[in-house]
Structures are given as structure tokens and as C-alpha cells.
PDB file of C-alpha atoms in Angstrom:
ATOM      1  CA  MET A  20      16.369  -2.308  11.247  1.00 56.00           C
ATOM      2  CA  MET A  21      13.280  -1.482   9.215  1.00 45.00           C
ATOM      3  CA  THR A  22      13.913   0.861   6.284  1.00 46.00           C
ATOM      4  CA  THR A  23      12.622   1.613   2.829  1.00 42.00           C
ATOM      5  CA  ARG A  24      15.170   0.229   0.411  1.00 43.00           C
ATOM      6  CA  ARG A  25      16.075   1.241  -3.112  1.00 43.00           C
ATOM      7  CA  HIS A  26      17.788  -1.701  -4.756  1.00 40.00           C
ATOM      8  CA  ILE A  27      20.619  -0.921  -7.152  1.00 40.00           C
ATOM      9  CA  LEU A  28      22.243  -3.561  -9.333  1.00 36.00           C
ATOM     10  CA  CYS A  29      26.006  -3.242  -9.457  1.00 39.00           C
ATOM     11  CA  VAL A  30      28.500  -5.688 -10.935  1.00 35.00           C
ATOM     12  CA  TRP A  31      32.025  -5.145  -9.643  1.00 38.00           C
ATOM     13  CA  LEU A  32      35.054  -5.637 -11.890  1.00 35.00           C
ATOM     14  CA  PHE A  33      37.988  -6.476  -9.647  1.00 37.00           C
ATOM     15  CA  ILE A  34      41.357  -5.031 -10.600  1.00 38.00           C
ATOM     16  CA  ASN A  35      44.704  -6.559  -9.643  1.00 43.00           C
ATOM     17  CA  SER A  36      45.417  -5.774  -5.993  1.00 49.00           C
ATOM     18  CA  SER A  37      48.623  -7.800  -5.783  1.00 49.00           C
ATOM     19  CA  ILE A  38      50.762  -4.712  -5.065  1.00 49.00           C
ATOM     20  CA  PHE A  39      48.599  -3.772  -2.088  1.00 58.00           C
ATOM     21  CA  ILE A  40      48.507  -7.364  -0.805  1.00 54.00           C
ATOM     22  CA  LYS A  41      52.284  -7.736  -1.036  1.00 50.00           C
ATOM     23  CA  ARG A  42      52.547  -4.776   1.331  1.00 54.00           C
ATOM     24  CA  ALA A  43      50.237  -6.511   3.819  1.00 52.00           C
ATOM     25  CA  ALA A  44      52.904  -7.791   6.178  1.00 47.00           C
ATOM     26  CA  ALA A  45      55.743  -5.599   4.959  1.00 48.00           C
ATOM     27  CA  PHE A  46      54.602  -2.105   5.912  1.00 48.00           C
ATOM     28  CA  SER A  47      56.597  -0.427   8.652  1.00 41.00           C
ATOM     29  CA  THR A  48      55.722   2.104  11.322  1.00 40.00           C
ATOM     30  CA  ALA A  49      59.372   3.057  11.734  1.00 37.00           C
ATOM     31  CA  ALA A  50      59.272   6.063   9.419  1.00 39.00           C
ATOM     32  CA  LYS A  51      56.369   8.263  10.421  1.00 44.00           C
ATOM     33  CA  GLN A  52      55.608  11.526   8.700  1.00 46.00           C
ATOM     34  CA  LEU A  53      53.132  14.321   9.181  1.00 45.00           C
ATOM     35  CA  ALA A  54      50.027  13.231   7.327  1.00 58.00           C
ATOM     36  CA  VAL A  55      48.657  15.601   4.721  1.00 71.00           C
ATOM     37  CA  ILE A  56      45.322  14.037   3.875  1.00 85.00           C
ATOM     38  CA  PRO A  57      43.007  15.759   1.394  1.00 88.00           C
ATOM     39  CA  PRO A  58      39.268  15.505   2.061  1.00 93.00           C
ATOM     40  CA  GLY A  59      37.246  12.746   0.470  1.00 93.00           C
ATOM     41  CA  ILE A  60      39.746   9.869   0.525  1.00 95.00           C
ATOM     42  CA  LEU A  61      39.395   8.258   3.973  1.00 97.00           C
ATOM     43  CA  GLY A  62      35.732   7.380   3.498  1.00 97.00           C
ATOM     44  CA  PRO A  63      33.846   5.214   1.011  1.00 97.00           C
ATOM     45  CA  PRO A  64      34.319   5.757  -2.737  1.00 96.00           C
ATOM     46  CA  GLU A  65      31.417   5.916  -5.145  1.00 96.00           C
ATOM     47  CA  PRO A  66      28.920   4.359  -5.559  1.00 96.00           C
ATOM     48  CA  LEU A  67      28.995   3.456  -1.855  1.00 97.00           C
ATOM     49  CA  LYS A  68      29.342   7.067  -0.795  1.00 96.00           C
ATOM     50  CA  SER A  69      25.975   8.018  -2.312  1.00 96.00           C
ATOM     51  CA  LEU A  70      24.018   5.168  -0.705  1.00 97.00           C
ATOM     52  CA  GLN A  71      21.397   6.237   1.808  1.00 97.00           C
ATOM     53  CA  VAL A  72      20.718   4.248   4.977  1.00 97.00           C
ATOM     54  CA  GLY A  73      18.702   1.182   4.000  1.00 95.00           C
ATOM     55  CA  GLN A  74      19.788   1.235   0.355  1.00 97.00           C
ATOM     56  CA  SER A  75      21.862  -1.629  -0.988  1.00 97.00           C
ATOM     57  CA  LEU A  76      24.038  -2.725  -3.875  1.00 96.00           C
ATOM     58  CA  ASP A  77      24.398  -6.176  -5.378  1.00 96.00           C
ATOM     59  CA  ALA A  78      28.013  -7.252  -5.723  1.00 96.00           C
ATOM     60  CA  PHE A  79      30.139 -10.327  -6.171  1.00 94.00           C
ATOM     61  CA  ARG A  80      33.669 -11.490  -5.491  1.00 92.00           C
ATOM     62  CA  LEU A  81      35.640 -14.109  -7.351  1.00 87.00           C
ATOM     63  CA  VAL A  82      36.828 -17.254  -5.572  1.00 84.00           C
ATOM     64  CA  VAL A  83      40.621 -17.258  -5.783  1.00 69.00           C
ATOM     65  CA  ASP A  84      41.074 -20.987  -6.374  1.00 65.00           C
ATOM     66  CA  ASP A  85      38.295 -21.256  -8.926  1.00 57.00           C
ATOM     67  CA  ASP A  86      38.030 -18.670 -11.702  1.00 55.00           C
ATOM     68  CA  ASP A  87      34.632 -20.014 -12.684  1.00 61.00           C
ATOM     69  CA  ASP A  88      33.130 -19.557  -9.227  1.00 86.00           C
ATOM     70  CA  ARG A  89      31.976 -16.424  -7.481  1.00 90.00           C
ATOM     71  CA  VAL A  90      30.206 -15.396  -4.302  1.00 94.00           C
ATOM     72  CA  ASP A  91      27.223 -13.061  -4.645  1.00 96.00           C
ATOM     73  CA  PHE A  92      26.515 -10.718  -1.749  1.00 97.00           C
ATOM     74  CA  SER A  93      24.890  -7.378  -1.023  1.00 97.00           C
ATOM     75  CA  ILE A  94      26.218  -4.190   0.546  1.00 98.00           C
ATOM     76  CA  GLU A  95      23.749  -2.201   2.647  1.00 98.00           C
ATOM     77  CA  ARG A  96      24.421   1.108   4.366  1.00 98.00           C
ATOM     78  CA  VAL A  97      23.301   0.949   7.998  1.00 97.00           C
ATOM     79  CA  ALA A  98      24.721   4.264   9.263  1.00 98.00           C
ATOM     80  CA  ASN A  99      25.991   7.576   7.876  1.00 97.00           C
ATOM     81  CA  SER A 100      28.122   8.615  10.840  1.00 97.00           C
ATOM     82  CA  PRO A 101      30.364   6.758  10.877  1.00 98.00           C
ATOM     83  CA  HIS A 102      30.036   5.140   7.456  1.00 98.00           C
ATOM     84  CA  ILE A 103      28.884   1.591   8.323  1.00 98.00           C
ATOM     85  CA  PHE A 104      27.981  -1.043   5.747  1.00 98.00           C
ATOM     86  CA  LEU A 105      26.584  -4.539   6.204  1.00 98.00           C
ATOM     87  CA  LEU A 106      27.833  -7.166   3.761  1.00 98.00           C
ATOM     88  CA  ARG A 107      25.173  -9.868   3.642  1.00 98.00           C
ATOM     89  CA  ASN A 108      26.372 -13.371   2.652  1.00 97.00           C
ATOM     90  CA  PHE A 109      29.921 -12.105   2.091  1.00 97.00           C
ATOM     91  CA  LEU A 110      31.284 -15.484   3.190  1.00 97.00           C
ATOM     92  CA  THR A 111      29.842 -18.879   2.363  1.00 95.00           C
ATOM     93  CA  SER A 112      29.151 -21.338   5.169  1.00 96.00           C
ATOM     94  CA  SER A 113      32.093 -23.492   4.077  1.00 94.00           C
ATOM     95  CA  GLU A 114      34.404 -20.445   4.060  1.00 95.00           C
ATOM     96  CA  CYS A 115      33.313 -19.628   7.620  1.00 97.00           C
ATOM     97  CA  ASN A 116      34.103 -23.189   8.628  1.00 97.00           C
ATOM     98  CA  GLN A 117      37.481 -22.942   6.891  1.00 95.00           C
ATOM     99  CA  ILE A 118      38.416 -19.774   8.794  1.00 97.00           C
ATOM    100  CA  GLN A 119      37.440 -21.388  12.079  1.00 97.00           C
ATOM    101  CA  ALA A 120      39.512 -24.462  11.204  1.00 96.00           C
ATOM    102  CA  LEU A 121      42.539 -22.277  10.377  1.00 95.00           C
ATOM    103  CA  ALA A 122      42.358 -20.779  13.869  1.00 96.00           C
ATOM    104  CA  GLU A 123      41.996 -24.135  15.597  1.00 96.00           C
ATOM    105  CA  GLU A 124      44.767 -25.762  13.582  1.00 93.00           C
ATOM    106  CA  GLY A 125      47.181 -22.919  14.261  1.00 87.00           C
ATOM    107  CA  GLY A 126      46.457 -22.837  17.981  1.00 92.00           C
ATOM    108  CA  MET A 127      44.680 -20.102  19.907  1.00 96.00           C
ATOM    109  CA  LYS A 128      46.010 -18.000  22.778  1.00 95.00           C
ATOM    110  CA  THR A 129      44.423 -15.717  25.335  1.00 92.00           C
ATOM    111  CA  ALA A 130      43.575 -12.476  23.546  1.00 91.00           C
ATOM    112  CA  GLU A 131      45.301  -9.247  24.532  1.00 82.00           C
ATOM    113  CA  THR A 132      44.715  -5.694  23.364  1.00 74.00           C
ATOM    114  CA  VAL A 133      47.345  -3.448  21.787  1.00 62.00           C
ATOM    115  CA  THR A 134      48.524  -2.745  25.347  1.00 59.00           C
ATOM    116  CA  LYS A 135      50.716  -5.766  26.020  1.00 61.00           C
ATOM    117  CA  GLY A 136      49.470  -7.823  28.947  1.00 60.00           C
ATOM    118  CA  ASP A 137      46.006  -6.236  28.935  1.00 58.00           C
ATOM    119  CA  THR A 138      43.562  -9.139  29.155  1.00 60.00           C
ATOM    120  CA  SER A 139      40.879  -7.228  31.072  1.00 73.00           C
ATOM    121  CA  SER A 140      39.575  -5.126  28.199  1.00 88.00           C
ATOM    122  CA  ARG A 141      38.798  -8.287  26.252  1.00 91.00           C
ATOM    123  CA  LYS A 142      37.288 -10.979  28.470  1.00 92.00           C
ATOM    124  CA  ASN A 143      36.978 -14.739  28.021  1.00 94.00           C
ATOM    125  CA  CYS A 144      38.438 -14.621  24.548  1.00 96.00           C
ATOM    126  CA  SER A 145      41.103 -16.528  22.618  1.00 96.00           C
ATOM    127  CA  VAL A 146      42.824 -15.425  19.423  1.00 97.00           C
ATOM    128  CA  ALA A 147      44.691 -16.716  16.390  1.00 97.00           C
ATOM    129  CA  TRP A 148      46.399 -14.760  13.616  1.00 96.00           C
ATOM    130  CA  ILE A 149      46.387 -15.821   9.957  1.00 95.00           C
ATOM    131  CA  PRO A 150      48.731 -14.125   7.446  1.00 94.00           C
ATOM    132  CA  SER A 151      46.869 -11.948   4.968  1.00 92.00           C
ATOM    133  CA  SER A 152      49.454 -12.635   2.270  1.00 85.00           C
ATOM    134  CA  GLY A 153      52.673 -14.475   1.521  1.00 80.00           C
ATOM    135  CA  PRO A 154      53.598 -18.172   1.336  1.00 77.00           C
ATOM    136  CA  ASP A 155      52.158 -18.915   4.777  1.00 81.00           C
ATOM    137  CA  GLY A 156      48.864 -17.211   4.023  1.00 82.00           C
ATOM    138  CA  SER A 157      45.523 -18.629   2.950  1.00 90.00           C
ATOM    139  CA  SER A 158      44.195 -18.007  -0.556  1.00 91.00           C
ATOM    140  CA  LEU A 159      40.788 -17.427   1.015  1.00 93.00           C
ATOM    141  CA  VAL A 160      42.152 -14.727   3.320  1.00 95.00           C
ATOM    142  CA  SER A 161      44.166 -12.979   0.591  1.00 93.00           C
ATOM    143  CA  GLY A 162      41.135 -13.159  -1.720  1.00 92.00           C
ATOM    144  CA  LEU A 163      38.976 -11.415   0.887  1.00 95.00           C
ATOM    145  CA  VAL A 164      41.587  -8.657   1.132  1.00 95.00           C
ATOM    146  CA  ALA A 165      41.675  -8.180  -2.646  1.00 92.00           C
ATOM    147  CA  SER A 166      37.885  -7.929  -2.883  1.00 93.00           C
ATOM    148  CA  THR A 167      37.614  -5.544   0.056  1.00 94.00           C
ATOM    149  CA  VAL A 168      40.363  -3.236  -1.193  1.00 95.00           C
ATOM    150  CA  ASN A 169      38.753  -2.850  -4.591  1.00 92.00           C
ATOM    151  CA  ILE A 170      35.317  -2.051  -3.201  1.00 95.00           C
ATOM    152  CA  PHE A 171      35.910  -0.005  -0.065  1.00 97.00           C
ATOM    153  CA  LEU A 172      39.205   1.891  -0.318  1.00 97.00           C
ATOM    154  CA  SER A 173      39.710   5.002  -2.398  1.00 96.00           C
ATOM    155  CA  ASP A 174      42.253   4.983  -5.223  1.00 95.00           C
ATOM    156  CA  VAL A 175      44.349   7.495  -3.296  1.00 94.00           C
ATOM    157  CA  VAL A 176      44.557   5.303  -0.191  1.00 95.00           C
ATOM    158  CA  LYS A 177      45.365   2.208  -2.273  1.00 94.00           C
ATOM    159  CA  SER A 178      48.213   4.059  -3.984  1.00 93.00           C
ATOM    160  CA  ARG A 179      49.873   5.380  -0.807  1.00 93.00           C
ATOM    161  CA  PRO A 180      53.168   3.579  -0.005  1.00 92.00           C
ATOM    162  CA  SER A 181      52.225   3.417   3.687  1.00 92.00           C
ATOM    163  CA  ALA A 182      48.936   1.595   3.023  1.00 95.00           C
ATOM    164  CA  GLY A 183      48.542  -2.058   3.961  1.00 95.00           C
ATOM    165  CA  VAL A 184      46.479  -4.603   5.838  1.00 96.00           C
ATOM    166  CA  GLU A 185      47.210  -6.437   9.066  1.00 96.00           C
ATOM    167  CA  ASN A 186      47.001 -10.198   9.402  1.00 96.00           C
ATOM    168  CA  MET A 187      43.524 -11.606   9.902  1.00 97.00           C
ATOM    169  CA  GLN A 188      42.580 -11.812  13.571  1.00 97.00           C
ATOM    170  CA  ILE A 189      40.253 -14.696  14.490  1.00 98.00           C
ATOM    171  CA  LEU A 190      38.525 -14.560  17.863  1.00 98.00           C
ATOM    172  CA  LYS A 191      36.547 -17.076  19.894  1.00 98.00           C
ATOM    173  CA  TYR A 192      34.505 -15.639  22.761  1.00 97.00           C
ATOM    174  CA  GLY A 193      33.150 -17.956  25.448  1.00 97.00           C
ATOM    175  CA  VAL A 194      29.964 -17.289  27.389  1.00 97.00           C
ATOM    176  CA  GLY A 195      30.311 -13.903  29.076  1.00 96.00           C
ATOM    177  CA  GLY A 196      33.078 -12.865  26.699  1.00 96.00           C
ATOM    178  CA  GLU A 197      33.219  -9.218  25.681  1.00 96.00           C
ATOM    179  CA  PHE A 198      35.436  -6.407  24.421  1.00 96.00           C
ATOM    180  CA  VAL A 199      34.930  -3.009  26.039  1.00 95.00           C
ATOM    181  CA  HIS A 200      34.315   0.223  24.118  1.00 96.00           C
ATOM    182  CA  HIS A 201      37.224   1.174  21.881  1.00 95.00           C
ATOM    183  CA  GLN A 202      38.128   2.989  18.685  1.00 96.00           C
ATOM    184  CA  ASP A 203      40.273   0.938  16.289  1.00 97.00           C
ATOM    185  CA  GLY A 204      42.127   4.020  15.061  1.00 90.00           C
ATOM    186  CA  ASP A 205      45.920   4.333  15.374  1.00 90.00           C
ATOM    187  CA  ALA A 206      46.331   4.423  11.566  1.00 95.00           C
ATOM    188  CA  ARG A 207      43.647   1.757  11.074  1.00 97.00           C
ATOM    189  CA  VAL A 208      41.464   3.629   8.615  1.00 97.00           C
ATOM    190  CA  PHE A 209      39.028   0.830   7.851  1.00 98.00           C
ATOM    191  CA  THR A 210      37.777  -2.286   9.647  1.00 98.00           C
ATOM    192  CA  VAL A 211      35.934  -5.398   8.498  1.00 98.00           C
ATOM    193  CA  ILE A 212      34.416  -7.792  11.050  1.00 98.00           C
ATOM    194  CA  TYR A 213      33.298 -11.197   9.760  1.00 98.00           C
ATOM    195  CA  TYR A 214      30.577 -13.108  11.629  1.00 98.00           C
ATOM    196  CA  ILE A 215      31.886 -16.663  11.488  1.00 98.00           C
ATOM    197  CA  ASN A 216      29.080 -18.454  13.356  1.00 97.00           C
ATOM    198  CA  GLY A 217      26.299 -15.877  13.172  1.00 97.00           C
ATOM    199  CA  VAL A 218      26.570 -14.618  16.750  1.00 96.00           C
ATOM    200  CA  GLY A 219      26.667 -10.844  16.672  1.00 94.00           C
ATOM    201  CA  GLY A 220      26.949  -8.320  19.460  1.00 95.00           C
ATOM    202  CA  THR A 221      28.862  -5.435  17.841  1.00 98.00           C
ATOM    203  CA  TRP A 222      27.499  -2.151  19.163  1.00 98.00           C
ATOM    204  CA  PHE A 223      28.217   1.381  17.895  1.00 98.00           C
ATOM    205  CA  PRO A 224      26.580   3.478  20.652  1.00 98.00           C
ATOM    206  CA  LEU A 225      27.144   6.833  18.927  1.00 98.00           C
ATOM    207  CA  ALA A 226      26.312   5.890  15.341  1.00 98.00           C
ATOM    208  CA  ASP A 227      24.068   8.474  13.650  1.00 97.00           C
ATOM    209  CA  ARG A 228      23.738  10.376  16.906  1.00 94.00           C
ATOM    210  CA  ASN A 229      21.712  13.573  16.465  1.00 88.00           C
ATOM    211  CA  ASP A 230      21.535  14.618  20.109  1.00 85.00           C
ATOM    212  CA  GLY A 231      24.424  17.043  20.473  1.00 84.00           C
ATOM    213  CA  GLU A 232      28.052  16.893  19.426  1.00 90.00           C
ATOM    214  CA  ILE A 233      30.306  13.907  20.027  1.00 95.00           C
ATOM    215  CA  PRO A 234      33.414  14.698  22.113  1.00 94.00           C
ATOM    216  CA  LYS A 235      36.722  14.475  20.255  1.00 91.00           C
ATOM    217  CA  ASN A 236      38.612  12.573  22.929  1.00 92.00           C
ATOM    218  CA  LYS A 237      38.345   9.114  24.490  1.00 93.00           C
ATOM    219  CA  ALA A 238      37.548  10.230  28.017  1.00 95.00           C
ATOM    220  CA  GLY A 239      34.661  12.426  26.909  1.00 96.00           C
ATOM    221  CA  VAL A 240      33.241   9.749  24.627  1.00 96.00           C
ATOM    222  CA  LEU A 241      33.396   7.029  27.290  1.00 96.00           C
ATOM    223  CA  GLU A 242      31.564   9.297  29.719  1.00 96.00           C
ATOM    224  CA  LEU A 243      28.902  10.016  27.105  1.00 96.00           C
ATOM    225  CA  VAL A 244      28.118   6.348  26.431  1.00 97.00           C
ATOM    226  CA  GLU A 245      27.843   5.290  30.091  1.00 95.00           C
ATOM    227  CA  ASN A 246      24.050   5.539  30.150  1.00 93.00           C
ATOM    228  CA  LEU A 247      23.344   4.362  26.604  1.00 96.00           C
ATOM    229  CA  LYS A 248      21.886   0.916  25.854  1.00 96.00           C
ATOM    230  CA  PRO A 249      22.266  -1.503  22.901  1.00 96.00           C
ATOM    231  CA  GLY A 250      19.077  -1.613  20.843  1.00 94.00           C
ATOM    232  CA  LYS A 251      18.024   1.809  22.124  1.00 95.00           C
ATOM    233  CA  HIS A 252      20.924   3.951  20.992  1.00 96.00           C
ATOM    234  CA  GLY A 253      23.279   3.843  18.041  1.00 97.00           C
ATOM    235  CA  ILE A 254      23.486   0.696  15.916  1.00 98.00           C
ATOM    236  CA  PHE A 255      23.559  -2.803  17.428  1.00 97.00           C
ATOM    237  CA  LEU A 256      24.434  -5.736  15.154  1.00 97.00           C
ATOM    238  CA  LYS A 257      22.734  -8.730  16.700  1.00 95.00           C
ATOM    239  CA  GLY A 258      22.634 -12.413  15.763  1.00 93.00           C
ATOM    240  CA  ASP A 259      19.462 -13.426  13.916  1.00 85.00           C
ATOM    241  CA  SER A 260      18.902 -16.534  16.055  1.00 69.00           C
ATOM    242  CA  SER A 261      16.775 -14.758  18.633  1.00 54.00           C
ATOM    243  CA  ASN A 262      13.102 -15.644  19.095  1.00 53.00           C
ATOM    244  CA  SER A 263      12.376 -11.929  18.986  1.00 53.00           C
ATOM    245  CA  ALA A 264      13.911 -11.536  15.515  1.00 54.00           C
ATOM    246  CA  GLN A 265      10.766  -9.994  14.004  1.00 55.00           C
ATOM    247  CA  GLU A 266      10.473  -7.485  16.823  1.00 57.00           C
ATOM    248  CA  GLU A 267      14.161  -6.602  16.506  1.00 62.00           C
ATOM    249  CA  ASN A 268      13.816  -6.161  12.746  1.00 62.00           C
ATOM    250  CA  ASN A 269      11.393  -3.293  13.398  1.00 70.00           C
ATOM    251  CA  ASN A 270      13.911  -1.559  15.666  1.00 86.00           C
ATOM    252  CA  MET A 271      15.819   1.193  13.872  1.00 92.00           C
ATOM    253  CA  HIS A 272      18.733   0.732  16.288  1.00 95.00           C
ATOM    254  CA  THR A 273      19.162  -3.015  15.669  1.00 96.00           C
ATOM    255  CA  VAL A 274      20.532  -4.803  12.607  1.00 96.00           C
ATOM    256  CA  LEU A 275      20.264  -8.594  12.441  1.00 96.00           C
ATOM    257  CA  VAL A 276      23.252 -10.576  11.169  1.00 97.00           C
ATOM    258  CA  ASN A 277      23.769 -14.187  10.125  1.00 97.00           C
ATOM    259  CA  LYS A 278      26.676 -16.549   9.630  1.00 97.00           C
ATOM    260  CA  GLY A 279      28.760 -15.275   6.712  1.00 98.00           C
ATOM    261  CA  ASP A 280      27.734 -11.629   7.069  1.00 98.00           C
ATOM    262  CA  ALA A 281      30.306  -8.914   7.731  1.00 98.00           C
ATOM    263  CA  VAL A 282      30.252  -5.323   8.917  1.00 98.00           C
ATOM    264  CA  ALA A 283      32.606  -2.736   7.410  1.00 98.00           C
ATOM    265  CA  PHE A 284      33.244   0.739   8.804  1.00 98.00           C
ATOM    266  CA  TYR A 285      35.591   3.723   8.567  1.00 98.00           C
ATOM    267  CA  ASN A 286      37.535   4.970  11.591  1.00 98.00           C
ATOM    268  CA  TYR A 287      38.695   8.443  10.521  1.00 97.00           C
ATOM    269  CA  ARG A 288      36.946  11.671   9.671  1.00 95.00           C
ATOM    270  CA  ASP A 289      36.938  12.364   5.947  1.00 95.00           C
ATOM    271  CA  GLU A 290      36.929  16.158   5.791  1.00 94.00           C
ATOM    272  CA  GLY A 291      40.719  16.525   5.625  1.00 91.00           C
ATOM    273  CA  SER A 292      41.461  16.770   9.356  1.00 92.00           C
ATOM    274  CA  ALA A 293      42.995  13.254   9.570  1.00 91.00           C
ATOM    275  CA  GLN A 294      41.347  12.959  12.996  1.00 94.00           C
ATOM    276  CA  LEU A 295      39.701   9.897  14.513  1.00 96.00           C
ATOM    277  CA  ASP A 296      35.959   9.660  14.080  1.00 97.00           C
ATOM    278  CA  TRP A 297      34.730   8.938  17.598  1.00 97.00           C
ATOM    279  CA  ALA A 298      31.328   7.977  16.228  1.00 97.00           C
ATOM    280  CA  ALA A 299      33.131   4.750  15.248  1.00 98.00           C
ATOM    281  CA  LEU A 300      33.563   3.829  18.908  1.00 98.00           C
ATOM    282  CA  HIS A 301      32.249   0.281  19.332  1.00 98.00           C
ATOM    283  CA  CYS A 302      32.314  -2.724  21.593  1.00 97.00           C
ATOM    284  CA  GLY A 303      31.737  -6.453  21.586  1.00 97.00           C
ATOM    285  CA  SER A 304      28.807  -6.817  23.990  1.00 96.00           C
ATOM    286  CA  PRO A 305      28.813  -9.698  26.508  1.00 96.00           C
ATOM    287  CA  THR A 306      27.725 -12.873  24.745  1.00 96.00           C
ATOM    288  CA  ASP A 307      25.484 -15.596  26.163  1.00 95.00           C
ATOM    289  CA  GLU A 308      26.809 -18.195  23.719  1.00 96.00           C
ATOM    290  CA  THR A 309      30.056 -19.047  21.964  1.00 97.00           C
ATOM    291  CA  LYS A 310      30.897 -16.388  19.401  1.00 98.00           C
ATOM    292  CA  TRP A 311      33.340 -16.684  16.508  1.00 98.00           C
ATOM    293  CA  ILE A 312      34.354 -13.574  14.594  1.00 98.00           C
ATOM    294  CA  ALA A 313      37.326 -12.522  12.486  1.00 98.00           C
ATOM    295  CA  ASN A 314      38.527  -9.120  11.391  1.00 98.00           C
ATOM    296  CA  HIS A 315      40.848  -7.230   9.079  1.00 98.00           C
ATOM    297  CA  TRP A 316      42.322  -3.816   9.805  1.00 98.00           C
ATOM    298  CA  TYR A 317      43.383  -1.710   6.816  1.00 98.00           C
ATOM    299  CA  ARG A 318      46.076   0.835   7.614  1.00 96.00           C
ATOM    300  CA  LEU A 319      47.491   4.111   6.366  1.00 95.00           C
ATOM    301  CA  ASN A 320      50.640   4.363   8.451  1.00 93.00           C
ATOM    302  CA  GLU A 321      51.287   8.028   7.773  1.00 91.00           C
ATOM    303  CA  LEU A 322      48.388   8.684  10.178  1.00 91.00           C
ATOM    304  CA  ALA A 323      50.181   6.971  13.074  1.00 84.00           C
TER     305      ALA A 323
END
């Protein structure tokens, strides 16, 4: 994606997110209530909100096990609708290897979707789950949650009793593996996908669409995207290992990613309607090589 960039220096001061993290595995969907969501809290806070496409911020996160160490990364806006940000070098190479090792050590199973027994929507894929907090969790994983919460979630969302984060999902796709179009939704207000081995393939076919309105239901959206193509419509996050990398970099619909990068996006409209943002529909395109990714879903259960 070729854009004119205005570079802004920003040093983040991380506050204590222990209260949020302790709710990570403890939140319950048992008590649901009618959500009353004011506008301006389900999207990015400032200064992210004011970033234009192609503009970036410098940021850093502290390494949990070493107070003297930090990881420097950048945050670049790649789409306005939905709000999509690319985190370049968010993970170090050794952290990527550590996440992969956690999945392999814990054992991986055939991946299913939220519909129990559905293995057709996600093909040729295995999964492992790593606790995002607690005694069985990884300090790396809980540290990623703390950094993400402080940067990307509004103060209002962080303070809601029903807010929390699901366990980290780690996925290994074999050749031909894919995940069909879907909207994370269902109280998942915010998603982060980590590119563990640099193989991309995440496609948002309706991102920054300016050719008519986007339907507000799944059936209408799926019909709309039938004839759209990655790299020609929406935003396609593609691995930077291709021989055509330079050509792809000049394509406004393609964003190149590397090992350790992550993509972060918001799944709900932010004008006070508490409705899903169908522009956040995305898929994992069929891969021609082994792909490792991981993800975190941040929830506000009162939306369920």
C-alpha cells in the first residue's frame, strides 16, 4: 500500500491493567443486559482516532520479565472503515518462536468455529489455546494483553465490568488452509491477529468501500463480496515474501506484512447503535504455504 505518511513520535506510558487482565478468563455471559453504549467508545481512542490512512505513530511496550527491556514498534492506520491498524514489529522473532512453541507443547487439535462441530468453515487448520492470564498463563501473552488494552481500548470500555479478553488462539494452517468470510462480533469489540511466521492472507473485502452502502446483515454482505477479489477490493494483508513485493507495495488494496507484525481492528459501529460493523467482515484466504497466526478477542459482554 503506497501512501504519503506523516510520522508522529509518540511514547506510550503504560498504566496498570491488572484489573482488566484478572477478568480475562473470569467474565461470564450468563447475565446479559440491554447494552446502552454512548457514541465514541467502541472505536480507537486518541491519538489513534485522528490518524489518517498511511500515517503512523511510534510506540513501545515493556517486556514483562525484564523491566529494562522494551520492544519498539509502529502503529499505522490502513483503513478508516472499519478502523484497521497495522502494528509493525509488534513481536520480536524470539517471541514469535515462543508462541509457536507454546502451541506445539500444549498440543494442537482440529480447529472448529463457534458452531460446535463446524470444521468446514475453517479448512486444514489446527488450534491451541493459551490462557491470557492466571497461573497457567504465559507472561508474554499477558504482557501483550496489557499493552494492547492501554493503547487500543477506550477508558470507558476498560472500566466496564463486562469487559475482558479471551484466551489466545494459536492457529496453524497447512497448504490450502483457509477460513471463510466472517465477522468476529458477538460481543467481540476488538481483534488482534499476530503474524507468527510472516505468512499473511487476511482480507477485508469491504474495507473503505465507497461504492454504495454495505448491507447490515450477513446474508446481504456475503452476496455483495461474491465477485470481489483480494488485491483489487478492500484491504488484503499479504506476506512480504513474494517476488512481486515491490509491485504489491504500489497497490492501494494490498498491505505487506512480516513475521512479528500484527493487525488490529474494531468490530462494532461507534456511533452509539451498538451494531456490528459489517465492513469488518474478513477471511483467511487459502494459503500456499504453512501459516502460523495467533489472535486475541477483546469482549464487552453486555453487547452479547
